[in-house]
CSV table of C-alpha atoms in Angstrom, one decimal:
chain,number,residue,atom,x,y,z
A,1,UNK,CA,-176.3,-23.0,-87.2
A,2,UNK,CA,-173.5,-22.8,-84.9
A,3,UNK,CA,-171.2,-19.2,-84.7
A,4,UNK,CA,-168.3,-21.1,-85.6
A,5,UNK,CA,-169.7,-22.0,-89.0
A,6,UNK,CA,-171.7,-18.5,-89.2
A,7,UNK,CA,-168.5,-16.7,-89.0
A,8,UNK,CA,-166.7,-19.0,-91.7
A,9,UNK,CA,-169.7,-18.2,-93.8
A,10,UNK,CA,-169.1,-14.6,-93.4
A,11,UNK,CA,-165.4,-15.1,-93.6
A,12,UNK,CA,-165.2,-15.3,-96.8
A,13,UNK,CA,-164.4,-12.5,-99.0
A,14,UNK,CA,-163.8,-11.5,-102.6
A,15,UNK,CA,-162.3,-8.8,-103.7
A,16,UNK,CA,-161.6,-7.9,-107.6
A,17,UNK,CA,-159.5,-5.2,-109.2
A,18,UNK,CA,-161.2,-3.0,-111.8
A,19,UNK,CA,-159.4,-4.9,-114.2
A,20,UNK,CA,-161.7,-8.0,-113.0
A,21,UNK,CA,-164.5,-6.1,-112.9
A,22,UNK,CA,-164.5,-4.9,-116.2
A,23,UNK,CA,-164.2,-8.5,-117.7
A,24,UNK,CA,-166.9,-9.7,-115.8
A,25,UNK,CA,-169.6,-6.6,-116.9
A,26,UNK,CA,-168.2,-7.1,-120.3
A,27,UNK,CA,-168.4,-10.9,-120.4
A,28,UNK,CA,-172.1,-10.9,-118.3
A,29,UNK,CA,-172.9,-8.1,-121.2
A,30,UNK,CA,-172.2,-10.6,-123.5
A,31,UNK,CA,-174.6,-13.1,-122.4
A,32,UNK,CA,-177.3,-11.2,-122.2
A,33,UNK,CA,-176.4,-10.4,-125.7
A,34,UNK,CA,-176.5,-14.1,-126.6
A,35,UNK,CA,-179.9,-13.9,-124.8
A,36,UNK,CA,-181.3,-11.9,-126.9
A,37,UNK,CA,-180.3,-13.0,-130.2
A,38,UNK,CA,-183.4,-15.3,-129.6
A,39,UNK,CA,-185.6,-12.7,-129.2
A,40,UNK,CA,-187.9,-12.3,-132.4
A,41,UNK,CA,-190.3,-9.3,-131.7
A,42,UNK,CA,-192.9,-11.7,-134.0
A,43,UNK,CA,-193.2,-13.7,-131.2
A,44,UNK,CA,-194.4,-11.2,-128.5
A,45,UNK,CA,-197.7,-10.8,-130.8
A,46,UNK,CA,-198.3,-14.8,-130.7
A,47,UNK,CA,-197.7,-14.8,-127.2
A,48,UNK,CA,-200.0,-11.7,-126.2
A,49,UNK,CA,-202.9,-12.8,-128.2
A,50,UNK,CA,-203.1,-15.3,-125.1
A,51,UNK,CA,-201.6,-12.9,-122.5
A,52,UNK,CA,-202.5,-15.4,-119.2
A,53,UNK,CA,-199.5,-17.4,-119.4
A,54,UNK,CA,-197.9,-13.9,-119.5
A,55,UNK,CA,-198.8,-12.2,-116.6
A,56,UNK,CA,-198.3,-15.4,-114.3
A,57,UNK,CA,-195.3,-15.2,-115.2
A,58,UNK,CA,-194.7,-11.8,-114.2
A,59,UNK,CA,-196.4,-12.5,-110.6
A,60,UNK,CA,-194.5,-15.5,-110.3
A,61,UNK,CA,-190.9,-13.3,-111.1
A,62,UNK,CA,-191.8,-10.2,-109.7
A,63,UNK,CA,-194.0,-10.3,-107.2
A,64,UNK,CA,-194.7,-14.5,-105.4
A,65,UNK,CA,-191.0,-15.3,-105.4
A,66,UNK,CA,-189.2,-12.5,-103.8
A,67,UNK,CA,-192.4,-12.3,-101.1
A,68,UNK,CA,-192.4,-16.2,-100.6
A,69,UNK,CA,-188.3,-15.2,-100.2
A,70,UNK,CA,-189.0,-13.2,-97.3
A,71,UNK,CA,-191.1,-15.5,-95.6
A,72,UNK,CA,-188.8,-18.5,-96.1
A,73,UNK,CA,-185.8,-16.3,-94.6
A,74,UNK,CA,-188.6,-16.1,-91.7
A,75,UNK,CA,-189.6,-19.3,-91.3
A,76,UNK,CA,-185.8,-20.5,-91.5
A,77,UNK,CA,-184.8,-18.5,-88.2
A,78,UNK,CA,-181.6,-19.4,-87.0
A,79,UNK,CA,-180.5,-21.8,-89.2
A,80,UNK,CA,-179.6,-19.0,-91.5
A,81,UNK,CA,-177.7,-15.8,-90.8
A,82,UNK,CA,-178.8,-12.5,-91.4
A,83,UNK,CA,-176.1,-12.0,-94.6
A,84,UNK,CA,-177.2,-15.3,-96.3
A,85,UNK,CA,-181.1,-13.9,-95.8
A,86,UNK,CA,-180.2,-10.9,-97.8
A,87,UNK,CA,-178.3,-13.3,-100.5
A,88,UNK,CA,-181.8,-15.1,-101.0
A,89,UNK,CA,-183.8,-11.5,-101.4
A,90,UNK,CA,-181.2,-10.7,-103.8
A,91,UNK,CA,-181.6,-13.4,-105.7
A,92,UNK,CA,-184.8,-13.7,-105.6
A,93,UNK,CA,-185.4,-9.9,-106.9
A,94,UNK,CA,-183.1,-10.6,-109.5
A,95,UNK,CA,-184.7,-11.5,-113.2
A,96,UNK,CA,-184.9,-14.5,-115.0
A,97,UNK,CA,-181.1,-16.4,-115.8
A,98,UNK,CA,-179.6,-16.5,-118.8
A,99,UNK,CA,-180.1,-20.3,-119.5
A,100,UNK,CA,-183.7,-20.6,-118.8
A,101,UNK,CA,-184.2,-20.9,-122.6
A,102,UNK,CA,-181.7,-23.2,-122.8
A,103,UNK,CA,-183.8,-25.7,-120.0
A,104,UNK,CA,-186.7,-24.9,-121.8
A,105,UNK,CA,-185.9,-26.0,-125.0
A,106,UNK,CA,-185.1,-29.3,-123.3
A,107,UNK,CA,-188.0,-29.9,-121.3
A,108,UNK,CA,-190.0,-28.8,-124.7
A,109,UNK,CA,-191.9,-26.4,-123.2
A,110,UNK,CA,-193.1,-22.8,-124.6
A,111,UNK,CA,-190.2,-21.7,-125.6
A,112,UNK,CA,-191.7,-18.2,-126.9
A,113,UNK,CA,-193.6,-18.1,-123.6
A,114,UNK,CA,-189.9,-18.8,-121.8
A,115,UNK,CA,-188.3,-16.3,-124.2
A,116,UNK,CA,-190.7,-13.4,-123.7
A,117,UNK,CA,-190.7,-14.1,-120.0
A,118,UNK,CA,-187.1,-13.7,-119.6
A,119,UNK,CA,-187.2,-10.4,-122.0
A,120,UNK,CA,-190.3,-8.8,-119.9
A,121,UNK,CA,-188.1,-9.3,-116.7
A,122,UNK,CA,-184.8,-8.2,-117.5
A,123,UNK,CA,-186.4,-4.8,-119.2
A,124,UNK,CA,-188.3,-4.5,-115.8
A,125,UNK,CA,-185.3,-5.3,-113.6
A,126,UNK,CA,-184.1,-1.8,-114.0
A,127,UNK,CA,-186.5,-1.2,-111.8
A,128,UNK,CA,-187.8,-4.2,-110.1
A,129,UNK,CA,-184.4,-5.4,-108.6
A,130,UNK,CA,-183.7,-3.2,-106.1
A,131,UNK,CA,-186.9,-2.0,-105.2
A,132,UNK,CA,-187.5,-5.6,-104.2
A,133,UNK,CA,-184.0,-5.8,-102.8
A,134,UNK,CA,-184.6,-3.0,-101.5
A,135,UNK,CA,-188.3,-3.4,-99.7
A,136,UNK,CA,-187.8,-7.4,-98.7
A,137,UNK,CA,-184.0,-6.7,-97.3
A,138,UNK,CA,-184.8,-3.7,-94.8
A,139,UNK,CA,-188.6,-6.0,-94.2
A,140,UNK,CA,-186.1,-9.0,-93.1
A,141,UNK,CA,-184.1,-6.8,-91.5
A,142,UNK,CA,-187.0,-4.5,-89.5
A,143,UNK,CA,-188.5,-8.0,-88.3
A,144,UNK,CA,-186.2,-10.7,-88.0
A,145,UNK,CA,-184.3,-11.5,-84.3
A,146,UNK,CA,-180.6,-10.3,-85.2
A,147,UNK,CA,-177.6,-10.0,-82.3
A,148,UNK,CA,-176.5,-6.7,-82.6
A,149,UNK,CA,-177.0,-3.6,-84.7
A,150,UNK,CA,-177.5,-3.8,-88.5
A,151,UNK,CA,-177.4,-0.6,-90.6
A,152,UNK,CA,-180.7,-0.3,-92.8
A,153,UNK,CA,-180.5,-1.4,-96.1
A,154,UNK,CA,-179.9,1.9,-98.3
A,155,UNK,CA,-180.0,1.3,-102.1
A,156,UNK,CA,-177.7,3.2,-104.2
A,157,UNK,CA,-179.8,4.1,-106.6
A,158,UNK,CA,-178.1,5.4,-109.7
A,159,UNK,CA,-175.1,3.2,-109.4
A,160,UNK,CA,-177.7,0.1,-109.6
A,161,UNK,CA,-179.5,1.5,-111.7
A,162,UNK,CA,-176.5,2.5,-114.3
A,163,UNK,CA,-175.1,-1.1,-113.8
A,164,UNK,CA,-178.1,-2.9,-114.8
A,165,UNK,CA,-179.3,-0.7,-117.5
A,166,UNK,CA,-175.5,-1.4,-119.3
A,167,UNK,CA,-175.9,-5.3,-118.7
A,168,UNK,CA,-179.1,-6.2,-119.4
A,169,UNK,CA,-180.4,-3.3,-121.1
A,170,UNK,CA,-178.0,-2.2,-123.7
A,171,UNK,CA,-177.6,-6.0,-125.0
A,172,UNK,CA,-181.2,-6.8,-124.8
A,173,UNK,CA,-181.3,-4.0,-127.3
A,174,UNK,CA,-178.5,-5.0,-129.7
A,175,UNK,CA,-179.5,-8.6,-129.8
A,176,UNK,CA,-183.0,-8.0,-130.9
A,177,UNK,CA,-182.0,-5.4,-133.3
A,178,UNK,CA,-179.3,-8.2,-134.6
A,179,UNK,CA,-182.0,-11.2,-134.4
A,180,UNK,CA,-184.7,-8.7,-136.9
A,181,UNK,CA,-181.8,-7.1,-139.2
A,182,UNK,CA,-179.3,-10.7,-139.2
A,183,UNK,CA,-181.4,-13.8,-138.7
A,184,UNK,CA,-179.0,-16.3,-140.1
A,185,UNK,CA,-176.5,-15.1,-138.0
A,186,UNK,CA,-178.1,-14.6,-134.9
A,187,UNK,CA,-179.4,-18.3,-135.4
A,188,UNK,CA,-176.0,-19.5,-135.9
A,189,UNK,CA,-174.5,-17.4,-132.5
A,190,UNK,CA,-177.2,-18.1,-130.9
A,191,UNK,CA,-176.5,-22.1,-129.3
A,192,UNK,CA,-172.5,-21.0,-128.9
A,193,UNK,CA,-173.8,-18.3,-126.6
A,194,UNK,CA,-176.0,-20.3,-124.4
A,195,UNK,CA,-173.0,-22.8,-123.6
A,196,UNK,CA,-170.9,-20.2,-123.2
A,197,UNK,CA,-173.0,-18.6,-120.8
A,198,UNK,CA,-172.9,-21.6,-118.8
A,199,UNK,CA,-169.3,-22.3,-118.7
A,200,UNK,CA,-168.8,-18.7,-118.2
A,201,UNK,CA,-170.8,-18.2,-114.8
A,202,UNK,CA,-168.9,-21.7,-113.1
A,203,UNK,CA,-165.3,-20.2,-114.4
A,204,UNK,CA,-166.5,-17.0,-112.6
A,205,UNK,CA,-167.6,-18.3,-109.1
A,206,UNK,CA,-164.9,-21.2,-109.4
A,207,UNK,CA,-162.2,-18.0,-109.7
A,208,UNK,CA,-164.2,-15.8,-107.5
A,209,UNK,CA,-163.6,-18.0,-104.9
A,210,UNK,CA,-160.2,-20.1,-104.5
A,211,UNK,CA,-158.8,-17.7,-102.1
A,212,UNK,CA,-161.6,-18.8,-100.5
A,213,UNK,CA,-161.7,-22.4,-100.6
A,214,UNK,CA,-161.2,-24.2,-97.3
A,215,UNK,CA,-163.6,-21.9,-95.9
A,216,UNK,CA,-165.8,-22.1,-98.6
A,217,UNK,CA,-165.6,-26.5,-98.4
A,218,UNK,CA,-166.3,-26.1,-94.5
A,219,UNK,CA,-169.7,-24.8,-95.0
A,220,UNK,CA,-170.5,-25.6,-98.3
A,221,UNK,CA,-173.4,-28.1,-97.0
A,222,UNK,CA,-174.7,-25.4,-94.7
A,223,UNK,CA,-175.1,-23.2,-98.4
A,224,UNK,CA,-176.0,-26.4,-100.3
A,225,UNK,CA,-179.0,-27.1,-98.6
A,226,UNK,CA,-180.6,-24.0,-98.1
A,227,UNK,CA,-180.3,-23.0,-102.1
A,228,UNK,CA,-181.9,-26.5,-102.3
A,229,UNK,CA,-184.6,-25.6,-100.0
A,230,UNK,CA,-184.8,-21.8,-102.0
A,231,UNK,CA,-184.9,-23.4,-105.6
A,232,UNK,CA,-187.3,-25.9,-104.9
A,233,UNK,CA,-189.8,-23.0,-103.6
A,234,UNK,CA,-189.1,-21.2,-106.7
A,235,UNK,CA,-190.0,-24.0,-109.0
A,236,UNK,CA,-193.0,-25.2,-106.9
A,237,UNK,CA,-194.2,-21.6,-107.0
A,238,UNK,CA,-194.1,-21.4,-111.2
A,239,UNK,CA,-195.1,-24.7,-111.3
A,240,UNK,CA,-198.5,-24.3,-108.6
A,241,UNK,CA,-200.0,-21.1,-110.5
A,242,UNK,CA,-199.5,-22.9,-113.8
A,243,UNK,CA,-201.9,-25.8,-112.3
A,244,UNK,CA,-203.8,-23.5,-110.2
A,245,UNK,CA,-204.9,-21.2,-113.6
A,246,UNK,CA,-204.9,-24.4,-115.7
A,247,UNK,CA,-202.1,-23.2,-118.5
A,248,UNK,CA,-201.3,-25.6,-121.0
A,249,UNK,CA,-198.9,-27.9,-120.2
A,250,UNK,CA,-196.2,-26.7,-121.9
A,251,UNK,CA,-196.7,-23.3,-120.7
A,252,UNK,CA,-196.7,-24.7,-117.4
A,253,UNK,CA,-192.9,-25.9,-117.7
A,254,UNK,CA,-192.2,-22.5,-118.8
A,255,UNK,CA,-193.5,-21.2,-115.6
A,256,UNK,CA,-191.9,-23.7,-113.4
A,257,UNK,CA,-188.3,-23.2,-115.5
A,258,UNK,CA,-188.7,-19.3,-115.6
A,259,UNK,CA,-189.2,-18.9,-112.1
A,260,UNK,CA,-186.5,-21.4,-110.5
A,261,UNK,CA,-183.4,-19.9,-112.6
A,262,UNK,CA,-182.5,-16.7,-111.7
A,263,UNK,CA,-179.8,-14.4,-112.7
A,264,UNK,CA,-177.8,-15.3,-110.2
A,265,UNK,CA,-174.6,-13.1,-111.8
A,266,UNK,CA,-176.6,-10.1,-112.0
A,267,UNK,CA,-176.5,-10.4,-108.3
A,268,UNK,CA,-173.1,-11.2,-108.0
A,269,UNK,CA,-171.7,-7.8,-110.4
A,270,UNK,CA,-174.4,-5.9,-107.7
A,271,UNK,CA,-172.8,-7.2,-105.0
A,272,UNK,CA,-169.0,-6.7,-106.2
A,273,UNK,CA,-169.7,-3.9,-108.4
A,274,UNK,CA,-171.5,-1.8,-106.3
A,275,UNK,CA,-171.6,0.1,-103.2
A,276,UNK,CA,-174.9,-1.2,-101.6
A,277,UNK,CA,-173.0,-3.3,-98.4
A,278,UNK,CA,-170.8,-0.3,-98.7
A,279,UNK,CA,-172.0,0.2,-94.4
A,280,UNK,CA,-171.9,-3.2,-93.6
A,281,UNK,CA,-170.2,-5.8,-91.8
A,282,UNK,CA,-169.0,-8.7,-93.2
A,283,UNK,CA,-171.4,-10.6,-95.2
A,284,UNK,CA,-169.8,-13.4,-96.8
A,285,UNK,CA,-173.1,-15.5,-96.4
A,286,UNK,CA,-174.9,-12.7,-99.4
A,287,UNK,CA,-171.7,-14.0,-101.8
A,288,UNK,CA,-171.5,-17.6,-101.2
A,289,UNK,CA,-175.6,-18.0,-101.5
A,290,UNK,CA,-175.9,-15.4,-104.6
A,291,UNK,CA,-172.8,-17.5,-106.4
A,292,UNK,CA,-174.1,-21.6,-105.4
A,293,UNK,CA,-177.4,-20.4,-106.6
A,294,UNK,CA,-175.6,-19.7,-110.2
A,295,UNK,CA,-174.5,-23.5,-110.1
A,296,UNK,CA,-177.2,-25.3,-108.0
A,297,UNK,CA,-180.1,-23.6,-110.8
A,298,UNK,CA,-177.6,-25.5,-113.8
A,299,UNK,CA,-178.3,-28.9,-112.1
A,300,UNK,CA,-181.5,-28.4,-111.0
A,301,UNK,CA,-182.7,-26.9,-114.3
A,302,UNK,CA,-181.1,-30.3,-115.6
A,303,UNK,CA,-183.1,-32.3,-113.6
A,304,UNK,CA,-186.6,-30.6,-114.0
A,305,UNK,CA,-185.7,-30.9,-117.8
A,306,UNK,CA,-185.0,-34.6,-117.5
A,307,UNK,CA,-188.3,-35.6,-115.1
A,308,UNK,CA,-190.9,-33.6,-118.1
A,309,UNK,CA,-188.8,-35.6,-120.8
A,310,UNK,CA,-189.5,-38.6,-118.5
A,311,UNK,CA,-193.1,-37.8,-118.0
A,312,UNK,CA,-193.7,-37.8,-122.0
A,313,UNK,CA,-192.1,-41.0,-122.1
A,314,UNK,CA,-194.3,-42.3,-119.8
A,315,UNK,CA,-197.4,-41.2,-121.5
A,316,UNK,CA,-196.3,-42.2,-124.8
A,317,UNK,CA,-195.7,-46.1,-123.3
């Protein structure tokens, strides 16, 4: 990658007021509401009478994805910069997104496996995100060839902590308690929410960014491929240890969908929400990675749903 293009990537900048910020915790809040309302706590027994499926999940989230991350940021060198390295960590250490249930009721996979999957890893983010964040950014940092000085990744603990805990913990909360208490309604909010979800996260990086945009347009194909290149590792790796351990085959979609979408908007309230680049340059390449990713996973989500459709076709023939 040449510097010209490095600094445009690192050019770009958003800044929100607290105004802004406020309607996009509220909204994200929201979501993870919508989430939720799909969450029957019946289902977890079903699910954890066969807990395999399970705990692949988990070690495809929590543990493969942001590792494999790290080593992909390695094995890319140059061709990335440092700033869109950290935006893949982040990513990757964020949980499962907000439409993965959506892709997997298209593909017709497990959707209780998908829907217990996603709850298990946002509960756990509290935690998990920025310890991975955390442990794979200052890793990258520590070991890959960067010109000039870096500060050390330092976590802000409590304000992460506090942030998460209000987006994804509170709703995930108050949508189960709404699914057991109000079924019928929680079945009738429950589609509006996932399109709205979707429509939501483009408005936001669409906004976030048209201050942004001829800088934005000159690299977007630097950005485009190497969230192409992320994604399809995060699917491969869900969809591997589902063949590897010999899942059913709907559980294996699940794997495969739960692993390559991510909450890509968690990342992006940590990033502007936050104080953890609060030392560091400009980093530009953490934004514009963090917010394609929120888009690219739609499409590719699409697609994945469209070749298992496609497969079952072909059987059926």
């Amino acid at each position: 990658m040449s510097p010209d293009i490095a600094a445009s990537i690192d050019s770009i900048n958003v800044t929100l007021n607290a105004g802004g910020m406020n309607t996009i915790n509220i909204v994200l809040a929201f979501v993870m509401y919508g989430v939720a309302l799909g969450i029957d706590p019946k289902m977890f027994k079903d699910v954890f009478s066969k807990p395999k499926s399970v705990i692949l999940g988990m070690v495809c989230q929590l543990v493969l994805l942001p590792l494999f991350t790290f080593l992909l940021t390695l094995v890319m060198g140059g061709s990335i910069t440092w700033t869109m390295a950290l935006g893949m960590i982040l990513v990757a250490s964020c949980p499962g997104g907000n439409i993965s249930n959506f892709m997997s009721s298209l593909s017709k996979a497990n959707i209780e496996l998908s829907v217990s999957l996603t709850a298990i890893s946002t509960a756990l983010a509290i935690f998990m995100t920025p310890f991975n964040f955390w442990l794979y950014g200052n890793l990258y940092l520590n070991v890959a060839d960067i010109a000039g000085e870096v500060p050390a990744l330092s976590i802000p603990l409590w304000d992460v902590l506090k942030t998460i805990f209000i987006l994804l913990g509170i709703p995930l909360v108050l949508g189960i308690l709404t699914r057991t208490y109000l079924p019928n309604l929680s079945e009738k909010m429950k589609k509006p929410f996932q399109w709205f979800s979707i429509i939501f996260f483009i408005a936001m990086v669409v906004l976030s960014f048209m201050g942004n945009i001829d800088a934005f347009l000159k690299c977007v194909k630097y950005i485009f491929l190497v969230v192409l290149i992320h994604n399809l590792l995060a699917l491969l790796i869900g969809f591997s240890m589902g063949s590897v351990f010999k899942v059913p085959a709907k559980d294996r979609r699940t794997l495969t969908i739960e692993t390559g979408i991510q909450n890509s908007g968690l990342g992006l309230v940590l990033l502007l929400g936050t104080s953890i680049f609060a030392d560091f340059p400009a980093h530009g390449g953490t934004l514009v990675i963090t917010a394609w990713w929120g888009i690219w996973h739609i499409i590719s989500g699409l697609t994945v749903s469209f070749l298992f459709n496609r497969a079952d076709a072909r059987k059926q023939a």
